Coordinates of C-alpha atoms in Angstrom, one line a residue:
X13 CA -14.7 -17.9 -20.4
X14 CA -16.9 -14.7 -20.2
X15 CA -14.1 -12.8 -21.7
X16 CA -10.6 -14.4 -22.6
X17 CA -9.0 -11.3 -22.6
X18 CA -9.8 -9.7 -19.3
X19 CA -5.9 -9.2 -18.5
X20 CA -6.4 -9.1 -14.5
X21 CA -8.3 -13.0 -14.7
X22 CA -4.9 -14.0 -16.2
X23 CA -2.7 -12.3 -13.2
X24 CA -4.6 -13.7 -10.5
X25 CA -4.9 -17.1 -11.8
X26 CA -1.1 -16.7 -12.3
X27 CA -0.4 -15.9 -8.3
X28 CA -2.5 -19.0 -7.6
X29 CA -0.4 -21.5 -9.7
X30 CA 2.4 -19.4 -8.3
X31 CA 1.4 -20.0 -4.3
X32 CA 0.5 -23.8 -5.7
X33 CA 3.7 -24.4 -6.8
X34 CA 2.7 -24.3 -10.6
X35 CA 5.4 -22.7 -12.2
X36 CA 4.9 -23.5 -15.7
X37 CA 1.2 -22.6 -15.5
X38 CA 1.6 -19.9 -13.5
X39 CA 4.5 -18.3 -16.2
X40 CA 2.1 -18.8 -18.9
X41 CA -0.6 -16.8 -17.1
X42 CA 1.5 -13.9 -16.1
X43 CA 2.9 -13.6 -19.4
X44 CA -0.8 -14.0 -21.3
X45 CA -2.0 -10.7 -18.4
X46 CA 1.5 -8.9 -19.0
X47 CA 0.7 -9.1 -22.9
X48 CA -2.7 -8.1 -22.6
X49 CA -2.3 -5.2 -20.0
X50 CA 0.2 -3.9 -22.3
X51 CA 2.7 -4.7 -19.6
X52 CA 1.0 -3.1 -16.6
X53 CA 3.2 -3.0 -13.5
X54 CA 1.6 -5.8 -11.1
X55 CA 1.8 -7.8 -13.8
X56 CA 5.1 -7.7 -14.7
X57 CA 5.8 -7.8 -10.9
X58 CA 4.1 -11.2 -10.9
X59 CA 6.1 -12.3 -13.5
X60 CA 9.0 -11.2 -12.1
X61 CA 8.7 -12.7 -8.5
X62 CA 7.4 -15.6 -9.8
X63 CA 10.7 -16.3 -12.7
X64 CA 12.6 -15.3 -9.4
X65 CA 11.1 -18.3 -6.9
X66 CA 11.5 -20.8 -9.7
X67 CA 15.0 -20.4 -9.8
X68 CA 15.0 -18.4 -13.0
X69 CA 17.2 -15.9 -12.0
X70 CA 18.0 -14.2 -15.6
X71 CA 14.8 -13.7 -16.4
X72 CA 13.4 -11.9 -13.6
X73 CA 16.3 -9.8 -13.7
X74 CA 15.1 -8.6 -16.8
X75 CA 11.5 -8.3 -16.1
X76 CA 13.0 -6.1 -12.8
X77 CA 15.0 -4.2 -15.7
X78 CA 11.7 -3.5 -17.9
X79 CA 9.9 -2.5 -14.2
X80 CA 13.1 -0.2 -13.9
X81 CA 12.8 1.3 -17.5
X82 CA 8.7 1.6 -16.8
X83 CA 9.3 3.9 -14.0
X84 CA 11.3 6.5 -15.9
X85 CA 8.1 7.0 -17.8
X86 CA 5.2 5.9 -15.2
X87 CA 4.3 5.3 -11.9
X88 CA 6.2 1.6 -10.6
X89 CA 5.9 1.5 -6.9
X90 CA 9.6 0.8 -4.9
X91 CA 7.4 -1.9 -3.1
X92 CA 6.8 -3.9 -6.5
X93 CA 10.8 -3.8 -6.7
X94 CA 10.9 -5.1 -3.8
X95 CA 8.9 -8.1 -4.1
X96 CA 10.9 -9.3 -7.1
X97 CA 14.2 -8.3 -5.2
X98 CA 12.4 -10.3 -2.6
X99 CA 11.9 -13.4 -4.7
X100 CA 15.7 -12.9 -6.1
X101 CA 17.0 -13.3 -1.9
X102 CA 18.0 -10.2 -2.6
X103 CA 17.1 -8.6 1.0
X104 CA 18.9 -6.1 1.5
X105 CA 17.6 -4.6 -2.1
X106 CA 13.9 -5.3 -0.8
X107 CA 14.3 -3.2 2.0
X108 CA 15.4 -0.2 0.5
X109 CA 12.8 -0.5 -1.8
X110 CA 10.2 -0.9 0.7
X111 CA 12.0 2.1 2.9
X112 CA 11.3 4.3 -0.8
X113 CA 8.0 2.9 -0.9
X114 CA 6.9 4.4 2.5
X115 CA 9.3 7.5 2.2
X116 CA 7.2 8.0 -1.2
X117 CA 4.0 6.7 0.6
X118 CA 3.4 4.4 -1.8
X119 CA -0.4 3.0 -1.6
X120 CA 1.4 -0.2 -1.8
X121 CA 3.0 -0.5 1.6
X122 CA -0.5 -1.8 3.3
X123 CA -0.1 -4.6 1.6
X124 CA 3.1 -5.7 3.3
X125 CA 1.0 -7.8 6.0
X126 CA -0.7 -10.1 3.7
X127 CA 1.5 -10.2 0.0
X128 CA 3.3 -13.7 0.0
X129 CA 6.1 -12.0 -2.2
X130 CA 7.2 -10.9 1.1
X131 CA 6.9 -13.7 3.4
X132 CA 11.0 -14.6 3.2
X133 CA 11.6 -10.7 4.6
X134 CA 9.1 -11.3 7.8
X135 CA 12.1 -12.6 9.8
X136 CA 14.2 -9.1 9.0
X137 CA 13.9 -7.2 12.2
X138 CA 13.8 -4.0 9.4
X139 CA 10.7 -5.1 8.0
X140 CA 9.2 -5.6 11.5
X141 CA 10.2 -2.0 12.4
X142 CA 8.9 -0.8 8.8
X143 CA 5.5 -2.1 9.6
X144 CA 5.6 -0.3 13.1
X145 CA 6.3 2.9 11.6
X146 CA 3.7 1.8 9.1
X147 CA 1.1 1.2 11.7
X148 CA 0.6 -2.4 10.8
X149 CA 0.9 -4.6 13.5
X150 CA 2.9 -7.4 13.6

């Protein structure tokens, strides 16, 4: 209320009608904090996951193409691939993302523990080892 316009109020109220089950709420969010960031990554990594995990397959592959396009001309972290690869079932995808990620040393990769984006790769004995060689416990 305070200010309709603050982009990262939109993206977190997004991932909660995301985690909620919310889709349609949680689309309309992301896409209000992707239009105001003037398509910041997390955002559009949101977005992505969250068109992914609703079953709307075509449309995070195009918000994973614009994330791809991004990172020819800015920073896009190979762990924010991987959560939308993640959302996709697209595991084998995730994990080489997330292996860039902490070959890069992405900033990203201590969030591996706690993101829900990757809670369907915590079963993967790869992303068990990649949090040992992270120093994350399990």
């Amino acid at each position: 209320e305070l200010d309709p316009n603050f982009w990262a109020a939109h993206w977190r109220l997004g991932d909660c009608y995301a985690q909620k089950g919310m889709t349609e709420e949680a689309i309309a969010e992301l896409q209000s904090a992707v239009k105001l960031s003037s398509g910041n990554p997390a955002t559009l990594v949101s977005l992505g996951y969250t068109f992914a995990k609703s079953g709307q397959r075509a449309e995070a592959l195009k918000v994973l193409d614009e994330l791809k396009a991004l990172s020819l001309h800015r920073y896009v972290s190979p762990a924010n691939l991987a959560a939308v690869y993640s959302g996709l079932g697209e595991t084998d995808l995730a994990m080489e993302s997330l292996e860039q990620a902490l070959e890069m040393r992405s900033r990203s990769v201590v969030w591996l523990k706690v993101w829900p984006q990757y809670d369907n790769l915590r079963a993967d004995p790869r992303f068990t080892d990649l949090l040992k060689r992270i120093g994350l416990p399990e």
